Short mmCIF file of C-alpha atoms in Angstrom, two decimals:
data_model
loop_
_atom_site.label_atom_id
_atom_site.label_comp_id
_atom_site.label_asym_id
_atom_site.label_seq_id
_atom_site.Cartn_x
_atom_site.Cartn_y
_atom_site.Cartn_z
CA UNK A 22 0.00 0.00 0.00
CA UNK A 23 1.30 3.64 -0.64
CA UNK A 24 0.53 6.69 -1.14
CA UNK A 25 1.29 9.75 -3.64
CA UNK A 26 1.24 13.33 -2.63
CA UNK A 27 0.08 14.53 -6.04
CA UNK A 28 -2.69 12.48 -7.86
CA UNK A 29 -3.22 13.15 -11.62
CA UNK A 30 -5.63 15.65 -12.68
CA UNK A 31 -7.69 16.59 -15.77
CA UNK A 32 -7.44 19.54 -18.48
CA UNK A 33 -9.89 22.19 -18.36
CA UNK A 34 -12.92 21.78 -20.32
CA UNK A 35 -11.65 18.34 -21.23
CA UNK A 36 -8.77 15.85 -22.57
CA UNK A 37 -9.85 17.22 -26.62
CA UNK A 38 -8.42 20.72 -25.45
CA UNK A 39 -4.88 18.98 -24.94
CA UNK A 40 -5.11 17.43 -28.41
CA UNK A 41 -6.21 21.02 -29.67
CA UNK A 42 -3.63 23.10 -27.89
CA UNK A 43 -0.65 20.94 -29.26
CA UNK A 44 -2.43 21.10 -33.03
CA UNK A 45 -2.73 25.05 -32.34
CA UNK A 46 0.46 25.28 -31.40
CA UNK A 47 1.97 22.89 -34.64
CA UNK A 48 0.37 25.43 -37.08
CA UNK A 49 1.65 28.51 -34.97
CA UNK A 50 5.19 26.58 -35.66
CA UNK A 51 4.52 26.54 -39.04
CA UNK A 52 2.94 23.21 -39.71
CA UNK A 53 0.22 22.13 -41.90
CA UNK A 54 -2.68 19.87 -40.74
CA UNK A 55 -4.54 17.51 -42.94
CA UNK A 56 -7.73 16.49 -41.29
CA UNK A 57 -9.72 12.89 -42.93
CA UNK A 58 -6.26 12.10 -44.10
CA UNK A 59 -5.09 8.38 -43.97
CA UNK A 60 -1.35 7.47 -44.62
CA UNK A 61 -1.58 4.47 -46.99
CA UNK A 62 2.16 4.02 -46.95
CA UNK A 63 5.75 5.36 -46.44
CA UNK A 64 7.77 5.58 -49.19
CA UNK A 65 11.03 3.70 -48.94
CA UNK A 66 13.81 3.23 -51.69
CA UNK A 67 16.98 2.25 -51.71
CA UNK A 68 16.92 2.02 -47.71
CA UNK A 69 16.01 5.59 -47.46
CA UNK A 70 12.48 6.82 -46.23
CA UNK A 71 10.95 9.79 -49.12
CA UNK A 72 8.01 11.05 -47.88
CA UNK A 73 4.47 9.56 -47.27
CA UNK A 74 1.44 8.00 -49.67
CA UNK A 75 -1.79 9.77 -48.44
CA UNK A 76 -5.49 9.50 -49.35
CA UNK A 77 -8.19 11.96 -48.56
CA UNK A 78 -11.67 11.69 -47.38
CA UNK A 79 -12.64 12.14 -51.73
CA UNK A 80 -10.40 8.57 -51.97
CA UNK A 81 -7.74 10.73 -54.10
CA UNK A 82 -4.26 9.65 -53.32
CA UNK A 83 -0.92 11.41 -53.59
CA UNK A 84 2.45 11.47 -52.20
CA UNK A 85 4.01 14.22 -49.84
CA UNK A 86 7.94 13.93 -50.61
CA UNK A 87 9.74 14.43 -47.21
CA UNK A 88 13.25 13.72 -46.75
CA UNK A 89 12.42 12.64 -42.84
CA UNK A 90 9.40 11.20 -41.90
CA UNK A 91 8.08 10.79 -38.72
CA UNK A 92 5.78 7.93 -37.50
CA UNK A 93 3.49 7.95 -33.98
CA UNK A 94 1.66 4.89 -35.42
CA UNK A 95 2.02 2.23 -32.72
CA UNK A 96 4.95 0.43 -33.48
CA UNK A 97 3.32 -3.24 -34.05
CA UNK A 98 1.22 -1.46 -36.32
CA UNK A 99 4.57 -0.12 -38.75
CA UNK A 100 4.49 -2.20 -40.95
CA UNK A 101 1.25 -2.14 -42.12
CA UNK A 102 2.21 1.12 -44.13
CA UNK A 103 5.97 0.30 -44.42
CA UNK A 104 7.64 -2.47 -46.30
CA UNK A 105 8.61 -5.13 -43.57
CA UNK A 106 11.16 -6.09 -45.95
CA UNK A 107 13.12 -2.99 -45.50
CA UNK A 108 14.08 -2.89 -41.63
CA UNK A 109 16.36 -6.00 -39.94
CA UNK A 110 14.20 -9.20 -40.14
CA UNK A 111 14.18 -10.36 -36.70
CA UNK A 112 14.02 -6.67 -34.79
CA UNK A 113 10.77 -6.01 -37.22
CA UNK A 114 9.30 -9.97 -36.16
CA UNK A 115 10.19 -8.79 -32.75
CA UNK A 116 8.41 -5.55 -32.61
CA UNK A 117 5.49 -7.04 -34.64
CA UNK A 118 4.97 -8.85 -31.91
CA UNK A 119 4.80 -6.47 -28.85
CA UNK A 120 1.78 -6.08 -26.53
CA UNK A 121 0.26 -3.66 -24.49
CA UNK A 122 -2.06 -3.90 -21.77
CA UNK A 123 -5.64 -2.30 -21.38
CA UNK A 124 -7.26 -1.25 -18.07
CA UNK A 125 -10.41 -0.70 -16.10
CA UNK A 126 -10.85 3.24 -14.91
CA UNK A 127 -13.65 3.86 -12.61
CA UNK A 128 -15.36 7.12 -11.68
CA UNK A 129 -17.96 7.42 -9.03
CA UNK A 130 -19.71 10.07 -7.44
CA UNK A 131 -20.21 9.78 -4.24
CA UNK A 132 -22.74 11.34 -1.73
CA UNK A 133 -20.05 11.30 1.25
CA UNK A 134 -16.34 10.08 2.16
CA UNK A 135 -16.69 6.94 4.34
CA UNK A 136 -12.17 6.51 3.75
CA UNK A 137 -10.11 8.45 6.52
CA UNK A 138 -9.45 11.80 6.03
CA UNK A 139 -5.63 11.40 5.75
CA UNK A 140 -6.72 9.32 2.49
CA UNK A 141 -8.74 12.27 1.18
CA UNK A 142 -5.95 14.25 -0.49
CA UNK A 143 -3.52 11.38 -1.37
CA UNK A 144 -3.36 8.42 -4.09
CA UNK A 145 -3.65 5.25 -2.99
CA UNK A 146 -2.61 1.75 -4.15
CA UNK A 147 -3.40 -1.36 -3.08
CA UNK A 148 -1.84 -4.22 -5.29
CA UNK A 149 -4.16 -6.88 -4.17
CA UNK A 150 -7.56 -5.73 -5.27
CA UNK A 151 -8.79 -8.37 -7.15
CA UNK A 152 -6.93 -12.26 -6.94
CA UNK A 153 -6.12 -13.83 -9.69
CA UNK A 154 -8.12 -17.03 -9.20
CA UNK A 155 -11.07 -14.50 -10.08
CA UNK A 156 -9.61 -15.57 -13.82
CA UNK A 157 -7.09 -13.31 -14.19
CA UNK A 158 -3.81 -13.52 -15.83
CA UNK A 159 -1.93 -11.85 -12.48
CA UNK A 160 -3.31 -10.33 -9.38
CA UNK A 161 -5.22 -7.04 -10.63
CA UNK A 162 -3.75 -3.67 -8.50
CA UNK A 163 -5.44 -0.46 -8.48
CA UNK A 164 -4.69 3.12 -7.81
CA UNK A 165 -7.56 5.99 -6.54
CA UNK A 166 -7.85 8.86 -5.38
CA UNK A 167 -10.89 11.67 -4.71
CA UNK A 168 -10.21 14.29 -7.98
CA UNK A 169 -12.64 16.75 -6.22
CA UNK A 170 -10.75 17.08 -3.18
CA UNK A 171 -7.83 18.31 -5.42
CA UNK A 172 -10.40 20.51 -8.20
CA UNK A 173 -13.83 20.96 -6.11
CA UNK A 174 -14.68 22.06 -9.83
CA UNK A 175 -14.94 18.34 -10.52
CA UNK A 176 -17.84 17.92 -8.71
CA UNK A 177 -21.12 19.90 -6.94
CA UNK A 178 -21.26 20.89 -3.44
CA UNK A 179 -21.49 18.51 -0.89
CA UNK A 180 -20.80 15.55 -3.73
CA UNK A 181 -17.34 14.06 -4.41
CA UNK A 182 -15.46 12.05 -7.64
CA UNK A 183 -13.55 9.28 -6.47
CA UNK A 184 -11.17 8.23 -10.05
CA UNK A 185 -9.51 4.56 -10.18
CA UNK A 186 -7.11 2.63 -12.13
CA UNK A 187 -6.19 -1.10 -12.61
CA UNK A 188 -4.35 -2.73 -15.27
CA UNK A 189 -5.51 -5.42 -16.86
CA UNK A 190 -4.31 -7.41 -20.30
CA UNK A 191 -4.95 -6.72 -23.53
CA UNK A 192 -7.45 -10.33 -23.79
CA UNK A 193 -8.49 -9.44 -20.39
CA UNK A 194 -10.03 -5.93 -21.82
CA UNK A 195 -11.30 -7.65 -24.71
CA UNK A 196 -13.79 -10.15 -22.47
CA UNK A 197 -16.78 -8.00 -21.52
CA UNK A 198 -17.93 -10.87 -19.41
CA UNK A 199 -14.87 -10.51 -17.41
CA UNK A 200 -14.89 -6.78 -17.46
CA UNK A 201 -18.37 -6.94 -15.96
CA UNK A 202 -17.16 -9.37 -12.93
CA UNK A 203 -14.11 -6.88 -12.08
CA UNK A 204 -16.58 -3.84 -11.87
CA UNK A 205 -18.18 -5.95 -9.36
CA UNK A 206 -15.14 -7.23 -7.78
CA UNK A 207 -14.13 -3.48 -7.27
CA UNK A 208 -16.95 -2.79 -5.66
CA UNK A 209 -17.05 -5.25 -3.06
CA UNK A 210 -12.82 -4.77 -2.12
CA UNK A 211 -14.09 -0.70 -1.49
CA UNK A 212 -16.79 -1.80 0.82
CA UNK A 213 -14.47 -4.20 2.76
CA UNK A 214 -12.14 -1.67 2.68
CA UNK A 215 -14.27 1.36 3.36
CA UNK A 216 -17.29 -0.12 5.00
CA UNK A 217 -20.13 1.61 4.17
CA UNK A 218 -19.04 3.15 0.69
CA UNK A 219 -21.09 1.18 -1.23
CA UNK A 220 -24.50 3.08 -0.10
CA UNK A 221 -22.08 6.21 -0.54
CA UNK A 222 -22.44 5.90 -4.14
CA UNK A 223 -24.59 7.98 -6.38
CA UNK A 224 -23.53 6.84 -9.46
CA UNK A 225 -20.56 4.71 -11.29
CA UNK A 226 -19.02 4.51 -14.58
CA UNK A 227 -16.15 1.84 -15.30
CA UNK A 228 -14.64 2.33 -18.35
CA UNK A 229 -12.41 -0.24 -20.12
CA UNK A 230 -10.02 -0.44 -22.78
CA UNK A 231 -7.39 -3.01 -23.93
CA UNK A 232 -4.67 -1.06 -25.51
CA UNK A 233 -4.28 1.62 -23.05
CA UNK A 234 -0.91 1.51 -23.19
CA UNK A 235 0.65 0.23 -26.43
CA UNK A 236 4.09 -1.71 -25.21
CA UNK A 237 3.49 -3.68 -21.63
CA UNK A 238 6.27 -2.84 -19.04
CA UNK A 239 7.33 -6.74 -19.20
CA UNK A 240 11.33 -7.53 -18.76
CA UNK A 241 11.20 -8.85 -22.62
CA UNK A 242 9.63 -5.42 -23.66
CA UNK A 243 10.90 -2.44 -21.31
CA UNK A 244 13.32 -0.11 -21.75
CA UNK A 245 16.23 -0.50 -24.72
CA UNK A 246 14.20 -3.62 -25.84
CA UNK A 247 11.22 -1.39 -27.10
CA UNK A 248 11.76 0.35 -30.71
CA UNK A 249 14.38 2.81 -30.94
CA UNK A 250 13.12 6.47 -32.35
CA UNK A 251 15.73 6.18 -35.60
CA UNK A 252 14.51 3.08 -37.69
CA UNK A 253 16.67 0.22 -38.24
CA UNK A 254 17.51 0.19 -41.81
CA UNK A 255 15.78 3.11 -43.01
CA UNK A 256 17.45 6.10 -43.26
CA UNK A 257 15.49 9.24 -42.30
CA UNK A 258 12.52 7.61 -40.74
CA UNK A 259 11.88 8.24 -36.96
CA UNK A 260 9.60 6.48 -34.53
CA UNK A 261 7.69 8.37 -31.58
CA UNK A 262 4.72 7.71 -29.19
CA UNK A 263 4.60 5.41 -26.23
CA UNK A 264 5.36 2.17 -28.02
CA UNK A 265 8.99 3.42 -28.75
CA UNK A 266 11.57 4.27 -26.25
CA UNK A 267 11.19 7.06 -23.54
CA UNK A 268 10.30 7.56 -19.98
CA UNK A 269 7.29 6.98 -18.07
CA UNK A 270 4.31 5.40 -19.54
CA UNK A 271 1.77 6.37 -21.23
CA UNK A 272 1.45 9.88 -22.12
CA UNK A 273 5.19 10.91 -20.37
CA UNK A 274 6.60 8.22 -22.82
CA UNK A 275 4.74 9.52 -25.38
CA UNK A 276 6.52 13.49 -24.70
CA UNK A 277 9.52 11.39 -23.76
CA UNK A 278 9.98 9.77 -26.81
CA UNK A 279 8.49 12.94 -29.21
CA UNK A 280 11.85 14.90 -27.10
CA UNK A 281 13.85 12.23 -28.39
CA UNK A 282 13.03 12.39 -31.28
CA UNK A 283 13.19 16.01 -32.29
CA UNK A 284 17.16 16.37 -30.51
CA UNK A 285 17.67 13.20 -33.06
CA UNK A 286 16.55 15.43 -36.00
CA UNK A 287 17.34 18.72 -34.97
CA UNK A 288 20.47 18.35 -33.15
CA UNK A 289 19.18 20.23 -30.19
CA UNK A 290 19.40 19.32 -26.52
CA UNK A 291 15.66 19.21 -25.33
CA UNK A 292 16.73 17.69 -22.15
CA UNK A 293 15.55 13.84 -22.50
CA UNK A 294 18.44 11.78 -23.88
#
């Protein structure tokens, strides 16, 4: 069991205005968008990335010539657009076959706090939530903490938001069945836990997903073993996101790895190595 000082929190008006501030700020750079845009392949010759096949939302197809080209499509995903053929055989079999794990992420808004006070500011984590004889691949852990005792914003007077985490795997997340028995599960470990919490509850959302994090922290998978952000074998194409390596998971990897990538490029020091 511990406990963290500083739980995570949400952006204002909610998580689109993150993905709109960094697009906002990529054509204030200079940078050109292209919304209902697929990539339907990156150009590769003679071991060199060229730019990127593209096809609008009319069907019409044409190719942007780049001499770098940068890729945030999840790594297992690569080759789907890029000629497998082209990178190291067995590091592109090995990165084919990375996984990620999904998770369960309950919200509920409660009426009162039934946990002690010295809980009410804090993240908590208990890694034995749910056993693994429920049918689970490993014991399932979870993190919480109440959101509206750090933003009263997040909910009304004299009502709180409790937000959870627990990791599950990527068939796990799949299985709604089994999805459906956690959400119960969850519930009854809080009412052991805090007794009382369950009449405390006004209402509850748990929602799942099984690629919340696209490489699994696993010791065949972390660190140096994930994909570097300069592709094997093709020169001038560059890797970022949280399936490639960085820092953190998630969304830090993701910045991690984007840092990493632009000193790669630019030459700069952006202070992630």
């Amino acid at each position: 069991m511990w406990w963290a000082r500083w739980p995570s929190g949400f952006t204002t008006g909610g998580i689109m205005r993150w993905s709109q501030a960094v697009a906002r700020r990529f054509e204030e750079l200079g940078g050109t968008l292209l919304l209902e845009t697929r990539v339907r392949e990156i150009a590769i010759e003679n071991g060199r990335a060229t730019g990127v096949v593209i096809e609008d939302a009319s069907g019409a197809s044409r190719k942007i010539a780049a001499g770098k080209v940068v890729s945030n499509i999840p790594i297992q995903d690569a080759f789907r657009v890029a000629d497998k053929g082209a990178f190291p055989g067995d590091w592109a079999d090995r990165m084919e076959g990375l996984y990620g794990y999904g998770s369960i992420a309950p919200y509920f808004g409660l009426n009162k706090l039934v946990m002690p006070e010295r809980e009410w500011k804090v993240g908590v984590k208990d890694t034995y939530v749910i056993p693994k004889e429920e049918g689970f691949e490993y014991d399932v852990y979870m993190c919480w903490n109440i959101q509206s005792q750090i933003d009263p914003s997040c909910a009304p007077g004299g009502r709180h938001l409790m937000t959870a985490y627990a990791p599950v795997t990527e068939k796990e997340g799949k299985d709604k069945t089994l999805m459906a028995k956690a959400c119960r599960l969850i519930i009854d470990y809080l009412e052991r836990r805090y007794p009382g919490f369950r009449k405390s509850i006004d209402w509850a959302l748990f929602p799942t997903a099984w690629k919340l994090e696209g490489v699994a922290k696993s010791k065949t998978q972390a660190g140096t073993l994930k994909a570097p952000v300069e592709a094997p074998g093709v020169a001038g194409l560059y890797f970022a996101g949280d399936t490639v390596k960085g820092y953190g998971v998630a969304m830090d990897c993701a910045v991690a790895a984007g840092l990493i990538c632009a000193s790669r490029i630019t030459g700069k020091d952006y202070g992630v190595a």
